[in-house]
Amino acid sequence: MTTQTSPSGHLLLNSISKVFEQGSNRVRAVDNVSLEIHGGEFITLLGPSGCGKTTTLRLIAGFELPSSGQLVLDKRDIANLPPNQRPMAMVFQSYALFPHLNVFENVAYGLHLKKMKDNEIREAVEIVLNMMNLTGLGKRSPSQLSGGQQQRVALARAMVMKPKVLLFDEPLSNLDAKLRIQMRVEIRRLQQRLGITSIYVTHDQVEAMSLSDRIVVMNKGRIEQVGTPVEIFLRPASLFVADFIGRANFIEVTVLGRQGDSCVVKAFGADFKVPCSPIIETGKQAYLMIRPEMMKLTPQTGSKAQIRSTIYLGSSVEYEVDDGGSMLMAVDTQPHFENILSEGTPVAVSFDPSTSYVLPYEERPSK
Amino acid sequence: MATISLKRRLGEFRRIGSDWTLLVGLLVVVLFLGVAIIYPLSKMLGVSFTAESFAYYVRYFSSPVYQGIMWNTIQLGLVVGLFGTALGFLFAYVQVRVDVPFKKFMNLMALMPIISPPFAVATAAIVLFGRGGLITYRLFGIRYNLYGFTGLTIVLTLSLFTVAYMNLQGMLRALDPSLDEAATNLGASKWHVFRTITLPMLIPGIASSFLLLFVEAIADLANPLVLGGDFTVLASRVYIAISGEYDIFAGSVLSVILLVPSLTVFIVQRYWVSRKSVISVTGKPAGKPTMITNPIVRWGLFALTMFFSLLILLIYGTVFVGAFTELFGINYTPTLRHFEFVVLGLGSQAMMDTTKMSLIATPIAGVLGMLIAWLVVRKHFTGRSLIDFISMLGIALPGTVLGIGYLLAFNKPADIGSITLLPPLAGGTAIAGGTIALILAYVVRSVPAGVRAGVASLQQIDPSIEEASISLGADNATTFRKVTLPLIRPAFLTGLVYSFARSMTSLSAVIFLSTPYAKIMTAQILNEVDAGRFGNAFAYCDILIIMVLIVIGILYFVVGTTTGVERDFGVSL
Ligand SMILES: Nc1ncnc2c1ncn2[C@@H]1O[C@H](COP(=O)(O)OP(=O)(O)OP(=O)(O)O)[C@@H](O)[C@H]1O
Ligand SMILES: [Mg+2]
C-alpha cells in the first residue's frame, strides 16, 4: 500500500446536467457543470444544502445517470459504465458498514469480489487496518466500534481497493468536533501518501480549506468558482462565494480607476488601492469586500462611527460597528487587556487593502 | 420536453440492459405476475363481459334473491370489520398500555388464527355452541341455532381480528409516549389524553384495519359454507355456481360483482387511508408508554380480554380434543381412529399432497417476495408502483375470483394462433396432475405478505449500505445475495413462515383446482364437516397446525441463526 498508485485518475466532467423528474416537478440538481480534476488532486465540492454536491458525486460514482454531458476518466468515457465497474470507491456519510460482517470481512469484501487469493486478502487487509490504527479490531462487529473507528473502517474498506478515485460524501459530519479535526488531518495525510485522486463533499468551509488542493464552490446546481483555498478566500468570484466562505463586510463603492490588478475606490472617507476582479471597469459600481479580521478600529473622539456591541471570545473580540447607519463587523484577533473597546466608543474605521477585494456589483439576494 | 423524457427513458433501458441481473430479476417478476395474476384475471373478466354474461348481470341485479345475497355480503363485511377492529384494538391496547398478568398468553391467543386452518373455528363453534352444543345445550339446555348471520359474525370476527390486532399493536407501540406525557403535563386526565391524543392518532390505523377486515370477510369462503345456513353470501354463491351448477358464466359474473367492492376498498385502504397515517411504524419501540393505572379500567379491560382469550383457547382446545373423541358433543370415548384416517388411511394423500406443494411454493414465494420488495424499494424504473400493486392483488382479490381465473386460464392450453405458449396446468389431465396450477396459486396468495415484510424491512436499511457494496465492485445480484438478503433475513423468514402457513391453510383460491392427483387438505376438511364426521375434520386441523408449527420451527432453525442483525434492526416477527 505504500507504493504510489500510477499517476492516473484524471477526471473530466463536461457540461454535466442532472434533472430529477417527479411527476410534473423538475429539479435541475446539477446544471451544466464542467470541471477538470487532475490525477492525485484533492478537490472539494463546497456549497449550501441542496446545491447539488451529493448529486454531482453520485454522478461521478455512477449511482445516477447524467441527463446530459460527458464523464471522462483517463481519456475513457465512463458515463454509461455501471457503478460497480468504475475504478472508484466511495466513503459514505453514514459509513455504510455492512452490519452483518465483522471489521475484517467488511474491509475484505471488495477484495473477495476481485477474486484475490485468501492469503493475499489477509495481508492486504492487515496492512490497511494497521495503517488506519485499527490493529486487532478485525473480529469486532461494526456496532462494537466508536464512531471514529467506524469511520476509519469505512475509509480502510475504500482504500484497500486502490481505486483511481476516492469519493467522500460528508464523511466526518457524524463525528464530534475534536474527532473531526483529527480525522481531517489523517485523511489528508493518507491521501497525499497514496496520491489517489479524491473528491470530497462538504458544507463545512473550514474542512474544505484545510483539506483541499482546490475547492469547487457550488450554488443551485452550478459552479460559482473553482480555485485554491487562498483564491477562494481572498479572491472570491462572486458575492455568493465571498459570503459563503467566511464572513465579510460588503461596502458599495464606485470604481475610480484601474491600475493593473488593482482598483482605486473611496471608502471611509479615503481612497484605497485594492486588488480587484478583472471584469471590473472604471466608473462602475462595485462591492468592496473586507473580511472582519482585516478591519482596523482606533478610538477617536468625535468620529461618527461607534462601537455597537462587543463580544469577548477569549482569543478574539468581535465588534459590531455602527458607521452612520450601516453596520460593519470587525474582529480583533490579538486582543490585549487594555485595548478592548467598550460599547459606545467612537472609533475611526480603516482596513488592510491588500487582503480585501473589489467584486462586481450584483443585486443582493434578499436573505 | 418530450425529447428529454424520451432520452431519459432510453437511458433507463440502457441502464437496465447493462445490468443483466436487474434485467433478469425484472423479467422473472414480470413473467410471474403476468402468468399467475394478469392472465387468469383477464380470462375471468373476459368471460364475465360477453353477450351471454350480460343476461346474468340483468338477472342478478333485478332479482330480490341476488340483491339479498349482495346485501348479505356487504353487511357481513361491515359488521365483521367493526367487531374485528374493536376486538383487535382491545387486545392491542391491553398488550401495550395496560399492566396486567397473562399478556403473553393473550398475545398467543390473538395470533392463533394465523396458523389455524379454515373450518377449525367454525366446526368447533358448532360442537360447542350449536343446536346440540356442549355449552349451549349440555350446559344451559338451549337448542341454539348458530347457523346464519350471527354465528358467521362471531366466528369470522374471532378468525380475522388478528390483522387488526397486529396492525394496531404496531401503531400503539410506535406512538411517541412524550405526546401523552406532554398532554398529561398540561393537565389532561388519562381519559382525556386517550380521547384527544391516542385515538385521533390511531384513526388512520383503525380505518385501515376496518377496511382490511372488510375485504377479508367478504372474500371468506370456508365459514359461509359451513355456518352460512340460509344466509348466502357472494363467495359461497360463486362456489355453488362452479362446483354444483357447473355454470362458469354465473361464477364469473358473481365473481366480478364480488370483485368490485373488494378491490375498491382495498385501493382506498392502500392508497388513501394508510397514507394519512401520522405514525410511522418502524419496528423500534418509541419509548416506555404510560400505563393505565385506574384499577376499574385496568381490571375491566383485563376481564374482557381474558374472556375472549379463554374463548379462543376453548375453541382450539375443542379442535384438539375433538380429534381424540368418537364424536365430540355426543360420544366422548377416546379414540385414535380419526388420526389413523388422516395419517395412514384414505385421508393421508391430501396431507402429503398439500404439504409437498406448500413446501415447493414456500421458498419460491419467499424469494419472489424479497425480489419484488427490493425492486420496488430500491430500483427506480417506470412501472415499479404497478408491479407493487399487481403483486398485492394476490391477496386483494377474493380467492374464489382467483380460483375461477385459474380454472379458465389453465384448464386448456394457452395458444396464440397455432402456437402453444403454455400447456394446461390445471386439472387431472394436466402435467403433474394439476399440481403446477395449485403451486402457482399458493405462491400468488403468499407473495404479498413477503413483499410487505420485505418493503418494511428494506425501508429501514440505509441504501448506502448497498451502494457501498456496488461501489466496491459488486453487481446487483451479488449485492442482493451478500448484503441485502442477510440484512432482511427476518423479513425473509416472516415471508417464508406466512407462505407456508397460508399455503397449508388456503381454501378459496385452490378448491376448484384440486384433482384426484393433487388433493388439498382444506377441501377434505370441508368434505368431512359436510358429512358430519367432525372427528376427522378435527384430526386434519390438528395435523395441519402441528405441521405448520414444525415447519416454522425448522425455518427459524435454518434461516434465523444468530448474527444479531435481527436485534440491530429491531425487526422481528
Ligand atoms: N433522487 C432525487 N429525486 C428528486 N430530487 C432529488 C433527488 N436527489 C436530489 N434531489 C434534489 O436535487 C437537489 C440537490 O440535492 P443534493 O443532494 O445533491 O444536494 P447537496 O448539495 O448534497 O445537499 P446537502 O448538503 O443537504 O447534502 C435538491 O434540491 C434535492 O432535493
Ligand atoms: Mg448531500
Tab-separated table of N, CA and C in Angstrom, chain B residues 35-37 39-45 47 238-252 255 399-414 423-430 434 436-438 440-441 508-515:
chain	number	residue	atom	x	y	z
B	35	VAL	N	-48.220	-14.247	-15.820
B	35	VAL	CA	-48.795	-15.585	-15.949
B	35	VAL	C	-49.719	-15.905	-14.775
B	36	ALA	N	-49.298	-15.554	-13.579
B	36	ALA	CA	-50.015	-16.034	-12.394
B	36	ALA	C	-51.149	-15.118	-11.947
B	37	ILE	N	-51.138	-13.859	-12.367
B	37	ILE	CA	-52.206	-12.963	-11.917
B	37	ILE	C	-52.955	-12.332	-13.093
B	39	TYR	N	-52.949	-12.838	-16.409
B	39	TYR	CA	-53.562	-13.725	-17.406
B	39	TYR	C	-54.852	-14.371	-16.878
B	40	PRO	N	-54.834	-15.029	-15.720
B	40	PRO	CA	-56.096	-15.619	-15.226
B	40	PRO	C	-57.175	-14.583	-14.940
B	41	LEU	N	-56.741	-13.422	-14.404
B	41	LEU	CA	-57.723	-12.386	-14.106
B	41	LEU	C	-58.387	-11.902	-15.394
B	42	SER	N	-57.576	-11.721	-16.440
B	42	SER	CA	-58.163	-11.224	-17.683
B	42	SER	C	-59.069	-12.287	-18.315
B	43	LYS	N	-58.709	-13.566	-18.147
B	43	LYS	CA	-59.581	-14.638	-18.635
B	43	LYS	C	-60.953	-14.567	-17.962
B	44	MET	N	-60.892	-14.416	-16.641
B	44	MET	CA	-62.132	-14.361	-15.873
B	44	MET	C	-62.963	-13.152	-16.310
B	45	LEU	N	-62.286	-11.997	-16.442
B	45	LEU	CA	-63.007	-10.794	-16.858
B	45	LEU	C	-63.548	-10.968	-18.271
B	47	VAL	N	-64.626	-13.689	-19.733
B	47	VAL	CA	-65.855	-14.490	-19.706
B	47	VAL	C	-67.016	-13.683	-19.125
B	238	VAL	N	-70.717	-18.178	-5.466
B	238	VAL	CA	-69.778	-18.469	-6.547
B	238	VAL	C	-69.383	-19.936	-6.487
B	239	TYR	N	-69.116	-20.403	-5.286
B	239	TYR	CA	-68.704	-21.794	-5.110
B	239	TYR	C	-69.789	-22.752	-5.596
B	240	ILE	N	-71.035	-22.444	-5.232
B	240	ILE	CA	-72.141	-23.302	-5.654
B	240	ILE	C	-72.283	-23.273	-7.175
B	241	ALA	N	-72.146	-22.068	-7.749
B	241	ALA	CA	-72.275	-21.943	-9.198
B	241	ALA	C	-71.255	-22.820	-9.912
B	242	ILE	N	-70.031	-22.852	-9.414
B	242	ILE	CA	-68.969	-23.607	-10.095
B	242	ILE	C	-69.038	-25.091	-9.750
B	243	SER	N	-69.110	-25.393	-8.439
B	243	SER	CA	-68.999	-26.791	-8.025
B	243	SER	C	-70.308	-27.554	-8.115
B	244	GLY	N	-71.434	-26.830	-7.994
B	244	GLY	CA	-72.724	-27.510	-8.002
B	244	GLY	C	-73.417	-27.411	-9.337
B	245	GLU	N	-73.384	-26.224	-9.925
B	245	GLU	CA	-74.157	-25.998	-11.144
B	245	GLU	C	-73.292	-26.021	-12.395
B	246	TYR	N	-72.000	-26.082	-12.236
B	246	TYR	CA	-71.057	-26.076	-13.365
B	246	TYR	C	-71.348	-24.942	-14.335
B	247	ASP	N	-71.743	-23.810	-13.811
B	247	ASP	CA	-72.071	-22.662	-14.660
B	247	ASP	C	-70.959	-21.624	-14.544
B	248	ILE	N	-70.027	-21.674	-15.496
B	248	ILE	CA	-68.862	-20.804	-15.420
B	248	ILE	C	-69.233	-19.334	-15.613
B	249	PHE	N	-70.305	-19.080	-16.384
B	249	PHE	CA	-70.731	-17.693	-16.576
B	249	PHE	C	-71.263	-17.109	-15.284
B	250	ALA	N	-72.128	-17.882	-14.628
B	250	ALA	CA	-72.654	-17.406	-13.345
B	250	ALA	C	-71.511	-17.145	-12.375
B	251	GLY	N	-70.572	-18.100	-12.314
B	251	GLY	CA	-69.434	-17.953	-11.408
B	251	GLY	C	-68.642	-16.696	-11.713
B	252	SER	N	-68.374	-16.475	-13.002
B	252	SER	CA	-67.564	-15.313	-13.377
B	252	SER	C	-68.290	-14.008	-13.089
B	255	SER	N	-68.371	-13.368	-9.518
B	255	SER	CA	-67.023	-13.004	-9.097
B	255	SER	C	-66.759	-11.524	-9.334
B	399	GLY	N	-60.327	-15.075	-3.053
B	399	GLY	CA	-59.770	-16.351	-3.517
B	399	GLY	C	-60.602	-17.013	-4.585
B	400	THR	N	-61.920	-16.932	-4.440
B	400	THR	CA	-62.790	-17.574	-5.438
B	400	THR	C	-62.596	-16.950	-6.813
B	401	VAL	N	-62.380	-15.623	-6.837
B	401	VAL	CA	-62.158	-14.930	-8.102
B	401	VAL	C	-60.903	-15.478	-8.764
B	402	LEU	N	-59.839	-15.567	-7.962
B	402	LEU	CA	-58.586	-16.093	-8.483
B	402	LEU	C	-58.767	-17.534	-8.960
B	403	GLY	N	-59.486	-18.306	-8.158
B	403	GLY	CA	-59.697	-19.721	-8.491
B	403	GLY	C	-60.382	-19.889	-9.835
B	404	ILE	N	-61.435	-19.105	-10.069
B	404	ILE	CA	-62.130	-19.187	-11.361
B	404	ILE	C	-61.205	-18.772	-12.486
B	405	GLY	N	-60.426	-17.721	-12.242
B	405	GLY	CA	-59.460	-17.282	-13.246
B	405	GLY	C	-58.514	-18.416	-13.609
B	406	TYR	N	-58.032	-19.119	-12.611
B	406	TYR	CA	-57.107	-20.226	-12.850
B	406	TYR	C	-57.781	-21.349	-13.634
B	407	LEU	N	-59.015	-21.617	-13.251
B	407	LEU	CA	-59.770	-22.657	-13.926
B	407	LEU	C	-59.863	-22.339	-15.415
B	408	LEU	N	-60.226	-21.070	-15.705
B	408	LEU	CA	-60.402	-20.653	-17.087
B	408	LEU	C	-59.078	-20.596	-17.827
B	409	ALA	N	-58.039	-20.153	-17.130
B	409	ALA	CA	-56.771	-19.914	-17.811
B	409	ALA	C	-55.976	-21.191	-18.007
B	410	PHE	N	-56.013	-22.087	-17.058
B	410	PHE	CA	-55.049	-23.187	-17.077
B	410	PHE	C	-55.646	-24.566	-17.351
B	411	ASN	N	-56.972	-24.650	-17.513
B	411	ASN	CA	-57.533	-25.954	-17.846
B	411	ASN	C	-57.279	-26.328	-19.297
B	412	LYS	N	-57.085	-25.273	-20.107
B	412	LYS	CA	-56.795	-25.507	-21.517
B	412	LYS	C	-55.417	-24.931	-21.815
B	413	PRO	N	-54.813	-25.371	-22.906
B	413	PRO	CA	-53.526	-24.745	-23.234
B	413	PRO	C	-53.728	-23.290	-23.641
B	414	ALA	N	-52.722	-22.469	-23.401
B	414	ALA	CA	-52.772	-21.078	-23.831
B	414	ALA	C	-52.143	-20.985	-25.208
B	423	PRO	N	-48.837	-25.236	-21.845
B	423	PRO	CA	-49.688	-26.420	-21.818
B	423	PRO	C	-50.690	-26.263	-20.690
B	424	PRO	N	-51.716	-27.080	-20.626
B	424	PRO	CA	-52.647	-26.977	-19.494
B	424	PRO	C	-51.916	-27.237	-18.179
B	425	LEU	N	-52.211	-26.425	-17.183
B	425	LEU	CA	-51.528	-26.576	-15.908
B	425	LEU	C	-52.468	-27.075	-14.817
B	426	ALA	N	-53.763	-26.886	-15.044
B	426	ALA	CA	-54.707	-27.271	-14.003
B	426	ALA	C	-55.552	-28.444	-14.476
B	427	GLY	N	-56.097	-29.180	-13.523
B	427	GLY	CA	-56.953	-30.318	-13.871
B	427	GLY	C	-56.159	-31.612	-13.854
B	428	GLY	N	-56.908	-32.729	-13.706
B	428	GLY	CA	-56.274	-34.022	-13.545
B	428	GLY	C	-55.476	-34.474	-14.755
B	429	THR	N	-55.839	-33.957	-15.960
B	429	THR	CA	-55.135	-34.411	-17.157
B	429	THR	C	-53.920	-33.536	-17.448
B	430	ALA	N	-53.751	-32.458	-16.727
B	430	ALA	CA	-52.619	-31.564	-16.980
B	430	ALA	C	-51.320	-32.230	-16.523
B	434	GLY	N	-51.940	-31.528	-12.390
B	434	GLY	CA	-52.543	-30.258	-11.988
B	434	GLY	C	-51.863	-29.593	-10.812
B	436	ILE	N	-49.102	-27.951	-10.783
B	436	ILE	CA	-48.433	-26.681	-11.097
B	436	ILE	C	-49.360	-25.506	-10.846
B	437	ALA	N	-50.612	-25.623	-11.307
B	437	ALA	CA	-51.565	-24.538	-11.083
B	437	ALA	C	-51.771	-24.322	-9.583
B	438	LEU	N	-51.834	-25.402	-8.828
B	438	LEU	CA	-52.020	-25.281	-7.383
B	438	LEU	C	-50.836	-24.574	-6.731
B	440	LEU	N	-48.757	-22.585	-8.161
B	440	LEU	CA	-48.793	-21.191	-8.610
B	440	LEU	C	-49.784	-20.380	-7.761
B	441	ALA	N	-50.938	-20.981	-7.500
B	441	ALA	CA	-51.943	-20.289	-6.689
B	441	ALA	C	-51.418	-20.064	-5.274
B	508	SER	N	-60.094	-21.011	-0.589
B	508	SER	CA	-60.943	-20.442	-1.628
B	508	SER	C	-60.266	-20.409	-2.998
B	509	ALA	N	-58.965	-20.117	-3.029
B	509	ALA	CA	-58.303	-19.983	-4.319
B	509	ALA	C	-58.014	-21.324	-4.959
B	510	VAL	N	-57.949	-22.385	-4.161
B	510	VAL	CA	-57.494	-23.655	-4.717
B	510	VAL	C	-58.575	-24.728	-4.766
B	511	ILE	N	-59.733	-24.434	-4.166
B	511	ILE	CA	-60.725	-25.506	-4.051
B	511	ILE	C	-61.201	-26.008	-5.412
B	512	PHE	N	-61.234	-25.084	-6.419
B	512	PHE	CA	-61.658	-25.522	-7.751
B	512	PHE	C	-60.552	-26.274	-8.483
B	513	LEU	N	-59.344	-26.208	-7.953
B	513	LEU	CA	-58.193	-26.706	-8.706
B	513	LEU	C	-57.715	-28.075	-8.250
B	514	SER	N	-58.283	-28.560	-7.159
B	514	SER	CA	-57.781	-29.839	-6.666
B	514	SER	C	-58.216	-30.956	-7.612
B	515	THR	N	-57.353	-31.929	-7.778
B	515	THR	CA	-57.611	-33.036	-8.695
B	515	THR	C	-57.391	-34.347	-7.936
